[in-house]
Tab-separated table of C-alpha atoms and ligand atoms in Angstrom:
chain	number	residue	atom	x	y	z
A	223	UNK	CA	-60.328	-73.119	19.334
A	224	UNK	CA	-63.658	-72.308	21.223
A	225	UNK	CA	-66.189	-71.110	18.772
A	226	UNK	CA	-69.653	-69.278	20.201
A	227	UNK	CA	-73.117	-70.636	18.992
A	228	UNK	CA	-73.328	-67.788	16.149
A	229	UNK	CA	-69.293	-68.224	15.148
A	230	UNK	CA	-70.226	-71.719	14.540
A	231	UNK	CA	-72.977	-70.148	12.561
A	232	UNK	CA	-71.087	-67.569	10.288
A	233	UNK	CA	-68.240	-70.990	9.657
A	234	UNK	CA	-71.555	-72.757	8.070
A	235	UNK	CA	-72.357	-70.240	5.619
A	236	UNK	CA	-75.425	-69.119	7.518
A	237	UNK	CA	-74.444	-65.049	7.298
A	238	UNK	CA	-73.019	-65.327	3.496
A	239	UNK	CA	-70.384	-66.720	1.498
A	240	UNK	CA	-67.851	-63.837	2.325
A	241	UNK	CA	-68.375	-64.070	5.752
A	242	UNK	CA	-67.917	-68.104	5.933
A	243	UNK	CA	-64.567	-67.625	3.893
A	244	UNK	CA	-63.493	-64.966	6.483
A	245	UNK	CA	-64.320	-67.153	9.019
A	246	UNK	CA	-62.466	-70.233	7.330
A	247	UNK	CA	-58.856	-67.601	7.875
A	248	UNK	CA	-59.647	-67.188	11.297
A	249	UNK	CA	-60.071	-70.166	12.892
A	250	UNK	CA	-57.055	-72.050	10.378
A	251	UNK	CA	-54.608	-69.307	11.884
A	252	UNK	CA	-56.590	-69.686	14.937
A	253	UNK	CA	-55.837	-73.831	15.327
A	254	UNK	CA	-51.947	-73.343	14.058
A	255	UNK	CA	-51.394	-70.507	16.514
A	256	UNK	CA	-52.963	-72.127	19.521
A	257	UNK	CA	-55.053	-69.790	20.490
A	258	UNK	CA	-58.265	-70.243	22.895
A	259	UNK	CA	-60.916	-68.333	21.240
A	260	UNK	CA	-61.454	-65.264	18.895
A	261	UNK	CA	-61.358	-61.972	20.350
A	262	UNK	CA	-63.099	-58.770	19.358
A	263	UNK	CA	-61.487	-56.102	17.480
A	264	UNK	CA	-61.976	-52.380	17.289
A	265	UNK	CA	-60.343	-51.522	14.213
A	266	UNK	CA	-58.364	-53.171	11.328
A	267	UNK	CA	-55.601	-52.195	8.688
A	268	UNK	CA	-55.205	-54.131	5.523
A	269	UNK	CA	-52.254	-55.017	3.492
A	270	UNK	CA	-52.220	-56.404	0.246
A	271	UNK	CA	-52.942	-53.563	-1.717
A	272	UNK	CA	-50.461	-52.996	-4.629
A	273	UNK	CA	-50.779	-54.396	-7.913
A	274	UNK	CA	-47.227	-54.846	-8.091
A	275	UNK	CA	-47.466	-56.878	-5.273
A	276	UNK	CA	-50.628	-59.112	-5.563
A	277	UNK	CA	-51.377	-58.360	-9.264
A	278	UNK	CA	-54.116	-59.788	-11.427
A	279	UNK	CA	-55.106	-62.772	-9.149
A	280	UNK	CA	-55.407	-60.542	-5.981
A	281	UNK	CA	-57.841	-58.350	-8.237
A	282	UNK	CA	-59.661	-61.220	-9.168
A	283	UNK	CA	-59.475	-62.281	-5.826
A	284	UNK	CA	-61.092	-59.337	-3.967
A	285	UNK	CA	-63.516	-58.440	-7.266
A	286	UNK	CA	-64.887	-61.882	-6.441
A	287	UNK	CA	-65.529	-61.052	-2.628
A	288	UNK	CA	-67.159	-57.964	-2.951
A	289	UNK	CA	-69.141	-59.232	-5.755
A	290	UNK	CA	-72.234	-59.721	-3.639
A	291	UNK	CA	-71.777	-56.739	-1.629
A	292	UNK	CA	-73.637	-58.649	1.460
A	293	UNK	CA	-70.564	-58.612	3.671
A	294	UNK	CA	-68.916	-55.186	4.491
A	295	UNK	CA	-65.857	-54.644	7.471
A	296	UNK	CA	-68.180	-54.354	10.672
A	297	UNK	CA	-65.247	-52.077	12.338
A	298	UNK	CA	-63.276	-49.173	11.650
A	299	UNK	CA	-60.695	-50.272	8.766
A	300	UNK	CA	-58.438	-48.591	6.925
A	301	UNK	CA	-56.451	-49.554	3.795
A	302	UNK	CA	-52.440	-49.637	3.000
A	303	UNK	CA	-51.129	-47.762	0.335
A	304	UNK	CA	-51.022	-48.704	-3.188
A	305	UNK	CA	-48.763	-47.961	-5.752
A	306	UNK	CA	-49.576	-44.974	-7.366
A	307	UNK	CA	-51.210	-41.751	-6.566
A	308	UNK	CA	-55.143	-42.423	-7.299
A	309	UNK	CA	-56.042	-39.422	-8.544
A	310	UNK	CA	-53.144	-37.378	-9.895
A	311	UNK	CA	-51.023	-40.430	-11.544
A	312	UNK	CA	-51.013	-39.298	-14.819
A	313	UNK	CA	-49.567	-35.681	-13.710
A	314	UNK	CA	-46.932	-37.493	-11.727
A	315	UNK	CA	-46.084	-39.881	-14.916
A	316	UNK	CA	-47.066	-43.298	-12.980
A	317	UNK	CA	-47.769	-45.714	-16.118
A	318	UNK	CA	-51.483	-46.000	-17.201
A	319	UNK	CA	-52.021	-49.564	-16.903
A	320	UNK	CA	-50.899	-50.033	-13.586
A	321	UNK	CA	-52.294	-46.982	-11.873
A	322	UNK	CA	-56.660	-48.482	-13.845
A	323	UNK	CA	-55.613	-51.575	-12.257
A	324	UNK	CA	-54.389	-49.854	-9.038
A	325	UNK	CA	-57.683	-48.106	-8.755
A	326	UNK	CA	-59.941	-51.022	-9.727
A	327	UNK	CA	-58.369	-53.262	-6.308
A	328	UNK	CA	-58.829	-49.758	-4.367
A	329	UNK	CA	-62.178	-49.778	-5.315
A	330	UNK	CA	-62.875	-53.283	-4.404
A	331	UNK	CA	-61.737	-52.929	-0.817
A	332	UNK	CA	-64.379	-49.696	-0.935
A	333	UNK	CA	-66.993	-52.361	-1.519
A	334	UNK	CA	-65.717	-54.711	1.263
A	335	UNK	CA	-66.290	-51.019	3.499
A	336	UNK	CA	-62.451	-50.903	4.258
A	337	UNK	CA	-61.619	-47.046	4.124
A	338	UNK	CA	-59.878	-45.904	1.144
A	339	UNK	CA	-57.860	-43.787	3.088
A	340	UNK	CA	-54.615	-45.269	1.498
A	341	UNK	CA	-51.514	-45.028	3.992
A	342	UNK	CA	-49.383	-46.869	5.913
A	343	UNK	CA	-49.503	-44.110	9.041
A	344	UNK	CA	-53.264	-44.714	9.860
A	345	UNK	CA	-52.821	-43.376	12.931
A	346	UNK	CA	-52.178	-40.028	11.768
A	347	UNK	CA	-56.082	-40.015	9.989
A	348	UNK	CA	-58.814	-41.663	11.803
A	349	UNK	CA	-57.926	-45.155	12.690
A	350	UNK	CA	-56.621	-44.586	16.345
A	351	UNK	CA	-57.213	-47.916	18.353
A	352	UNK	CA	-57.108	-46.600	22.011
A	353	UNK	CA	-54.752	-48.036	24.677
A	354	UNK	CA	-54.990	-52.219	25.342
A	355	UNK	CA	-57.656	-52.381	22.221
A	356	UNK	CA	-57.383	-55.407	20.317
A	357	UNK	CA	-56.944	-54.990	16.659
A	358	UNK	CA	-55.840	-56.404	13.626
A	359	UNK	CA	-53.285	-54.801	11.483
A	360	UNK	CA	-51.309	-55.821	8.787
A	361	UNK	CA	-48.461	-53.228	7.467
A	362	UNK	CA	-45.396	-54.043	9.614
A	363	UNK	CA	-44.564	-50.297	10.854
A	364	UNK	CA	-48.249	-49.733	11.254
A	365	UNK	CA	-47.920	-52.961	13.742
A	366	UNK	CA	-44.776	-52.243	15.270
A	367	UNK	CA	-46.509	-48.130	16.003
A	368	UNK	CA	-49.887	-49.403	17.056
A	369	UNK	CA	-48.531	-51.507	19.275
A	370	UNK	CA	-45.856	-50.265	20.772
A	371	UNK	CA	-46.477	-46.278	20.908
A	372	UNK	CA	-50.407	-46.523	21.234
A	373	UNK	CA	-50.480	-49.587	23.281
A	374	UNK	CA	-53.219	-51.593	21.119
A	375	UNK	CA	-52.461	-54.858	20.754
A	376	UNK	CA	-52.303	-56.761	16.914
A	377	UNK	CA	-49.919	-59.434	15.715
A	378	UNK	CA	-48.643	-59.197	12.483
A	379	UNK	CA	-51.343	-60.147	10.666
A	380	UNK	CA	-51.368	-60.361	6.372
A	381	UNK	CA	-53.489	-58.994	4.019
A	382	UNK	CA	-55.743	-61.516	4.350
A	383	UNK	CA	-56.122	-62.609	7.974
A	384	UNK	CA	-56.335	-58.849	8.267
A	385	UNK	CA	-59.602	-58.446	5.718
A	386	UNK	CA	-61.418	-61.531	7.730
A	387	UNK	CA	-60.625	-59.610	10.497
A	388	UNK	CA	-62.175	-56.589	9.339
A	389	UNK	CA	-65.342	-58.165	7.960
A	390	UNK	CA	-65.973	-60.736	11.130
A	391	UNK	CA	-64.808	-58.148	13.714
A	392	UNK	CA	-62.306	-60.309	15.734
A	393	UNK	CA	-59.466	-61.919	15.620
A	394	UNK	CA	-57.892	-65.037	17.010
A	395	UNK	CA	-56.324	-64.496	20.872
A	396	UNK	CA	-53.014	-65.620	21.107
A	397	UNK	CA	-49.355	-63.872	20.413
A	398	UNK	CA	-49.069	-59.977	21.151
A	399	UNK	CA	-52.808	-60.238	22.110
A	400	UNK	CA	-51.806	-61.698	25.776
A	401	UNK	CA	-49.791	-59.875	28.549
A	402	UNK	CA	-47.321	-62.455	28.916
A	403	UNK	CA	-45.846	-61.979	25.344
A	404	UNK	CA	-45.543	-58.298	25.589
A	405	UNK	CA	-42.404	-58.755	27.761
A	406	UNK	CA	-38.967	-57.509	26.821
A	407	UNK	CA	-35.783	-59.778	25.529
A	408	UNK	CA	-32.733	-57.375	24.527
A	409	UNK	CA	-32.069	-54.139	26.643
A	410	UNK	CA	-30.265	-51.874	24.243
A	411	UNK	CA	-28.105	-48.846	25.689
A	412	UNK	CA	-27.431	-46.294	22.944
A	413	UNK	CA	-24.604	-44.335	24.009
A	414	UNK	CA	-25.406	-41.326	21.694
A	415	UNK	CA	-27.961	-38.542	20.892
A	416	UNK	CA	-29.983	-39.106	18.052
A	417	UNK	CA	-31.625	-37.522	15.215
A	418	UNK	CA	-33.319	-38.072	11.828
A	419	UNK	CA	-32.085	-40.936	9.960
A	420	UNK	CA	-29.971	-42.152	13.063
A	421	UNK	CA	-33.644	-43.988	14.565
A	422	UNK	CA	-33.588	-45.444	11.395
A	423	UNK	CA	-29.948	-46.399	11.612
A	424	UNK	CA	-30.849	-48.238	15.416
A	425	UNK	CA	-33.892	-49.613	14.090
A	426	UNK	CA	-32.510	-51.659	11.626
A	427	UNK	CA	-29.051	-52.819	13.754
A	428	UNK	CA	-31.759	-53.733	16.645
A	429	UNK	CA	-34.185	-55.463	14.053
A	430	UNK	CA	-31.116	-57.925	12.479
A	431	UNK	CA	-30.613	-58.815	16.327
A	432	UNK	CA	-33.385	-59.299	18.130
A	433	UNK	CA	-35.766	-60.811	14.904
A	434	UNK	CA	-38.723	-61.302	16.264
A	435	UNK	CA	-38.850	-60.373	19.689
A	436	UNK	CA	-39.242	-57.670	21.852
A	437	UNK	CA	-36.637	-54.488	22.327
A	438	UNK	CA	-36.495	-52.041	25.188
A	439	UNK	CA	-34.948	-49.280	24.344
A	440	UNK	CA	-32.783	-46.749	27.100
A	441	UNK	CA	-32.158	-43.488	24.829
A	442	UNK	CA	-29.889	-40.887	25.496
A	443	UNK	CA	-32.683	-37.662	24.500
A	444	UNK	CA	-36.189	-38.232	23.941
A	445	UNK	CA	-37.503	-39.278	20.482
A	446	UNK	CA	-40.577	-37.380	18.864
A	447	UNK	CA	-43.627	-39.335	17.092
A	448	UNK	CA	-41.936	-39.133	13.590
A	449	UNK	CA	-38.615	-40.337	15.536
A	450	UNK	CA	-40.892	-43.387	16.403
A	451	UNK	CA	-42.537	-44.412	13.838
A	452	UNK	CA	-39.154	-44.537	12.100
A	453	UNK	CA	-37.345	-46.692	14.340
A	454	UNK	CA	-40.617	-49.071	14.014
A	455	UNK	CA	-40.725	-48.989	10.517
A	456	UNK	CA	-36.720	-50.098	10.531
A	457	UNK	CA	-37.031	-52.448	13.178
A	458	UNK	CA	-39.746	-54.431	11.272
A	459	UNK	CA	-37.975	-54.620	7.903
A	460	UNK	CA	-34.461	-55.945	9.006
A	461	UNK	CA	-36.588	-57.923	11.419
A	462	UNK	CA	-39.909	-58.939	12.051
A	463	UNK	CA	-40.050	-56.718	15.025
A	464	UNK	CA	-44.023	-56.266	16.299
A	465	UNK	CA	-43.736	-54.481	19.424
A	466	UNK	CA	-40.506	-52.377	21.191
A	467	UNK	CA	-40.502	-50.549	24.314
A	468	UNK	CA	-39.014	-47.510	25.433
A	469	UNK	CA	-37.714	-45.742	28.896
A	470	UNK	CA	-40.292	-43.602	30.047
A	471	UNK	CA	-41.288	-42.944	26.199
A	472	UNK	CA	-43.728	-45.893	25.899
A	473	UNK	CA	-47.058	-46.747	27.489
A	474	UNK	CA	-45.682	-50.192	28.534
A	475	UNK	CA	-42.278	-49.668	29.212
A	476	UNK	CA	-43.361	-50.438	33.384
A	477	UNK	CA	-44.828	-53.916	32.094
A	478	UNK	CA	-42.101	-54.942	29.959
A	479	UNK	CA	-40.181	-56.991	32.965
A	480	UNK	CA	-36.989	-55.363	31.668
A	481	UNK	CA	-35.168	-56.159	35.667
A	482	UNK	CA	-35.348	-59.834	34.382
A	483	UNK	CA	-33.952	-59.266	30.914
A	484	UNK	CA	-30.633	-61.277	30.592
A	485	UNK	CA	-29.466	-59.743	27.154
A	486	UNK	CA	-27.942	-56.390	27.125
A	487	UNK	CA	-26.602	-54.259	24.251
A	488	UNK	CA	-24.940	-51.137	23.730
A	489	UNK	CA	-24.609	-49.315	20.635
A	490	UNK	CA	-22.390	-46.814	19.957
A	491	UNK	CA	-22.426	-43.471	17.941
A	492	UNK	CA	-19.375	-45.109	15.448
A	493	UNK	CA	-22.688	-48.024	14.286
A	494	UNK	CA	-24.881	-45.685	13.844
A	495	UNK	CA	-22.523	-43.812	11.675
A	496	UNK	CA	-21.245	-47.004	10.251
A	497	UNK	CA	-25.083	-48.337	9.844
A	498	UNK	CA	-25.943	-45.142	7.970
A	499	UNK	CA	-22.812	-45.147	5.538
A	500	UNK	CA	-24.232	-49.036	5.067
A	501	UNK	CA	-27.603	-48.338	3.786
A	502	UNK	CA	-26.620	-46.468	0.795
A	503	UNK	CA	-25.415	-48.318	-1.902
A	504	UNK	CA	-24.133	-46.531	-4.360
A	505	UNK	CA	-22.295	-42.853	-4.141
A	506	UNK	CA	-23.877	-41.330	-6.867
A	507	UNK	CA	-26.247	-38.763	-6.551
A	508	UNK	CA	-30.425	-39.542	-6.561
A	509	UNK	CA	-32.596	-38.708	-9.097
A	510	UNK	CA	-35.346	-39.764	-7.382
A	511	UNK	CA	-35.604	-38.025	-3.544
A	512	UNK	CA	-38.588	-39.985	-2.199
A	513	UNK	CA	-39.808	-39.442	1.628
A	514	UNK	CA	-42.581	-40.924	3.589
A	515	UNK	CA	-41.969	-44.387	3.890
A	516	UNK	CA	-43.943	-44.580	6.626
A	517	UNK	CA	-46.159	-41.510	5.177
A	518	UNK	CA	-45.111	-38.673	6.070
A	519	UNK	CA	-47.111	-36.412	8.987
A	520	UNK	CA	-47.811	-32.850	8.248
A	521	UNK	CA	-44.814	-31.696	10.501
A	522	UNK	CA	-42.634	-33.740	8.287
A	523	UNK	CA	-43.824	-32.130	5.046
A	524	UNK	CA	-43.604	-28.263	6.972
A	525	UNK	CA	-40.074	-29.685	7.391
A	526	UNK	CA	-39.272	-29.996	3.838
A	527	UNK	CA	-41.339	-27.190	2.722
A	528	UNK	CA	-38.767	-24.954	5.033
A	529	UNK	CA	-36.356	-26.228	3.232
A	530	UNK	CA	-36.510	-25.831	0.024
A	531	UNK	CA	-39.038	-22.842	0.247
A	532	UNK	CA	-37.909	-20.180	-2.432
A	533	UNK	CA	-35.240	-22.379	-4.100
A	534	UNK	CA	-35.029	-24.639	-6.741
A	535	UNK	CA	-34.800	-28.587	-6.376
A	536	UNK	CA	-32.113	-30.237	-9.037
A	537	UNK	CA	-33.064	-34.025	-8.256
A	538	UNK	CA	-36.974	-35.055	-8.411
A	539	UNK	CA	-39.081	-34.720	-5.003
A	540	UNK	CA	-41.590	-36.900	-4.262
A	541	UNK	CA	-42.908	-36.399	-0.331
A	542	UNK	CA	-45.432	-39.675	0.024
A	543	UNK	CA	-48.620	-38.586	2.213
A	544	UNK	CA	-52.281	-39.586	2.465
A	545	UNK	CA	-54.925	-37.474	1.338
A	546	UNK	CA	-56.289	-36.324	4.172
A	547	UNK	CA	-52.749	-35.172	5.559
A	548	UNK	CA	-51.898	-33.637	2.162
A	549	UNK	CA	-55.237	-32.037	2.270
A	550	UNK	CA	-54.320	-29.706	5.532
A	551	UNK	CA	-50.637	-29.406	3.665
A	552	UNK	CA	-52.527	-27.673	1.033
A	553	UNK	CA	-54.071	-25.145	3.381
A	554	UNK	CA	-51.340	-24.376	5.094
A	555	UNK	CA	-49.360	-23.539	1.861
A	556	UNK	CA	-46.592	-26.159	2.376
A	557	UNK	CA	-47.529	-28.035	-0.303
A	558	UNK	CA	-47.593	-25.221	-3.136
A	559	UNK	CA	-44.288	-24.530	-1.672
A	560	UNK	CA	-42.539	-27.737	-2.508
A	561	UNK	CA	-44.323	-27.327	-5.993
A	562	UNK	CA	-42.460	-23.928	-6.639
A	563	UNK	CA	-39.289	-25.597	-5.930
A	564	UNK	CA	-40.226	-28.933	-8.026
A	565	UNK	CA	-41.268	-31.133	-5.756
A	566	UNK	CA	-44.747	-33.113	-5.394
A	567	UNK	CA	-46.755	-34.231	-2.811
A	568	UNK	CA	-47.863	-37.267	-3.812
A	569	UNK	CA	-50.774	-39.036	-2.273
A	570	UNK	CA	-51.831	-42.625	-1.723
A	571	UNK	CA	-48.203	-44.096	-2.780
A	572	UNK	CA	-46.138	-46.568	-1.561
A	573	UNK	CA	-42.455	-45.557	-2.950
A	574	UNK	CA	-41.058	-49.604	-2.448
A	575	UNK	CA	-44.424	-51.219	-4.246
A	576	UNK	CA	-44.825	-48.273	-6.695
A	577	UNK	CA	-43.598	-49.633	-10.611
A	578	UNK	CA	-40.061	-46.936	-10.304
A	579	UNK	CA	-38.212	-48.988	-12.017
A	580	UNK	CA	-40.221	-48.241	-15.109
A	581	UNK	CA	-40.538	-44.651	-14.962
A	582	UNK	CA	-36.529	-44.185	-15.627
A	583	UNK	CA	-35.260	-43.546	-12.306
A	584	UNK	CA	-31.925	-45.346	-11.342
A	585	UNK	CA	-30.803	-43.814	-7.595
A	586	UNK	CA	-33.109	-43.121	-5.027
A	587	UNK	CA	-32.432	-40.640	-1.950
A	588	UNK	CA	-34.511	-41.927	1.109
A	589	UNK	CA	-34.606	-40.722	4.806
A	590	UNK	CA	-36.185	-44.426	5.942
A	591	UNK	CA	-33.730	-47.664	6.420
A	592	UNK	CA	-37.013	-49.749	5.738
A	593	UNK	CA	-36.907	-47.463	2.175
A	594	UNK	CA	-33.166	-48.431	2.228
A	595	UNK	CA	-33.483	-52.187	2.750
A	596	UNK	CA	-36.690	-53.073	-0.021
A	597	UNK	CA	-35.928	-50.547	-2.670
A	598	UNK	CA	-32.953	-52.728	-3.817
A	599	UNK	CA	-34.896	-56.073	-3.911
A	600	UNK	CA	-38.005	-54.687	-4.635
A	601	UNK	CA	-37.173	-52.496	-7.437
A	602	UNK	CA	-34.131	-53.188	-8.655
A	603	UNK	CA	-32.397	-49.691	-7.956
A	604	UNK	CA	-29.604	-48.347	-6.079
A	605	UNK	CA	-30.218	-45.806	-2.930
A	606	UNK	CA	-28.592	-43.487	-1.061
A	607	UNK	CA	-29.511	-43.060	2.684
A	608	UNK	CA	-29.214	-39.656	4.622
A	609	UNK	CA	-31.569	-37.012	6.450
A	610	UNK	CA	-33.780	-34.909	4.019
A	611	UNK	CA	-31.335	-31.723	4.226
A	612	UNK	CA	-28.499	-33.716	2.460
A	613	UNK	CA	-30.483	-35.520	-0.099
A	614	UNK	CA	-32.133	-32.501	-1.616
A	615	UNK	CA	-29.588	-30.686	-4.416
A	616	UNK	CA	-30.772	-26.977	-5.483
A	617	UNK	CA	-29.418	-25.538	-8.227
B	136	F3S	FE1	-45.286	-47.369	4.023
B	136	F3S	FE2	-44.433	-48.509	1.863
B	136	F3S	FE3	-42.726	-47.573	3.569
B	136	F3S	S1	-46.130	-49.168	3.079
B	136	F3S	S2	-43.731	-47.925	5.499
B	136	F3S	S3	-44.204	-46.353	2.385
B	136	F3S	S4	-42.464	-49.438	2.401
């Protein structure tokens, strides 16, 4: 890969330790990927953030880089959720130990200059790449959003590669980065309006299919931003799905070369039913109801809060949100709301990398098939997938 006089510089060591190692991920993922050169970046979003997940190595791990606090992210970056609610996790119940070391990797990052904004739907607070920006992001519905609904252009980067990307400002050229791997493979027909948990139901059919390429989507009624980021979110967990298009829904959908596609499917309102029934796995009713997987926007949580407003919830109610979205939640009186009924807002969390399997829950209800498909491995526990309005039990 080509390297510019002061790139050569940073790999010797000559702008810091932190900044050599960062260099050291590029250019290794630059040589196995092929790519030309390293390209810069406008913003970054780093995974890797759970202690469940990366536990006391990654801490030691990321301590250790910010220890000399000489090498900070030279873009905009933003930070993936963790697994527990920063601030309020002893009010919520999250266990002690987990939620001080949560908070000490959180803080870390803060050092490296990566924001501590905390969510997996970036794009709802601050970090908004703008069309054909090259970026670097790591959490796969993040990815599979920024790509395909904004238009930026990342791979799927890790934690990692993500972080070096952040600190160095670019990122090696080569996969979604270039035009000629933005194209379409698999046309997909769906035969049927949708709505709710049915993009999540398509998401995760089309995902098992088409892995890692690229689906263009011809819908039957148009799809709103939460619709999207759904569909994204399910399309990268049943398969590695980076970018989709969409008829006259996304910015690319002219580009995608869909006239030379060869593989055409068409799905019918009988999978998506089928699909939906498939996700749950277990009958019995949730004692956990957790939405926002991706985070949930503000309309999402007015949603809810019309919902249950001036009842009482049976089953716990967790609505998973960053701060700065629960923040305008609070003003507009949604989120006291959900708190007369029972529920929380609960900020920061991830609900698949958060330690519920130790805070005596057994079923959880989810309205996201990428919810649906980790909570099972991830934590051990059964769930039951359907839209919000059939999960949530008053008494
Ligand atoms: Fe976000 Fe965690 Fe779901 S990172 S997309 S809430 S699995």
């Amino acid at each position: 890969m080509f390297l510019t006089k002061k790139e050569e510089q940073m790999c010797n060591g000559e702008f810091g330790e932190t900044i050599r190692k960062s260099m050291d991920i590029l250019v290794a993922l630059g040589d196995i990927y092929g790519a030309s050169k390293l390209v810069d970046i406008t913003s970054a979003q780093v995974s890797g953030v759970s202690y469940k997940t990366i536990g006391e190595a990654g801490l030691e791990y990321l301590e250790d880089l910010a220890g000399d606090g000489l090498a900070v992210a030279s873009v905009n970056a933003s930070l993936n959720p963790p697994g527990t609610d920063l601030d309020n996790w002893k009010e919520l119940g999250f266990p002690e130990e987990f939620s001080i070391k949560q908070n000490k990797i959180v803080d870390a990052y803060g050092k490296l200059g990566i924001s501590k904004t905390c969510t997996c739907t970036p794009y709802l607070v601050g970090n908004v790449p703008r069309f054909a920006d090259h970026v670097s992001w790591s959490e796969s519905s993040a990815v599979a959003y920024v790509n395909s609904v904004i238009g930026a252009r990342t791979n799927r980067e890790g934690g990692p590669a993500a972080l070096a990307a952040a600190i160095v400002g670019k990122t090696p050229l080569y996969g979604f980065h270039l035009d000629r791997n933005r194209k379409a493979n698999l046309v997909v027909n769906v035969n049927c309006e949708l709505s709710g948990a049915d993009f999540g139901a398509l998401g995760y059919i089309i995902g098992k299919v088409v892995g890692g390429g690229v689906p263009y989507f011809k819908l039957k009624n148009a799809p709103d931003n939460n619709d999207l980021k759904t569909l994204g979110a399910a399309l990268a967990s049943s398969g590695s799905v980076a970018l989709y298009h969409m008829e006259n829904v996304t910015p690319e959908h002219k580009q995608a070369g869909v006239e030379d596609v060869e593989d055409i499917m068409f799905i019918s309102e009988k999978e998506i039913l089928k699909t939906r029934e498939d996700l749950s796995t277990t009958d019995r009713q949730p004692d956990l109801i957790c939405l926002g997987c991706p985070h949930a926007s503000l309309e999402e949580i007015k949603k809810v809060a019309n919902i249950v407003q001036g009842k009482t919830i049976k089953n716990k109610l967790w609505i998973c949100t960053s701060v700065s979205v629960k923040a305008t939640a609070d003003r507009m009186g949604y989120t006291r709301t959900i708190e007369q009924a029972g529920g929380n807002v609960v900020c920061d969390t991830c609900m698949v990398v958060a330690p519920i399997e130790d805070m005596g829950f057994e079923v959880i209800g989810v309205n996201s098939a990428k919810a649906a498909n980790y909570v099972p491995s991830m934590c051990g526990l059964d769930v039951v997938y359907n839209d919000v309005e059939n999960l949530v039990q008053f008494e």
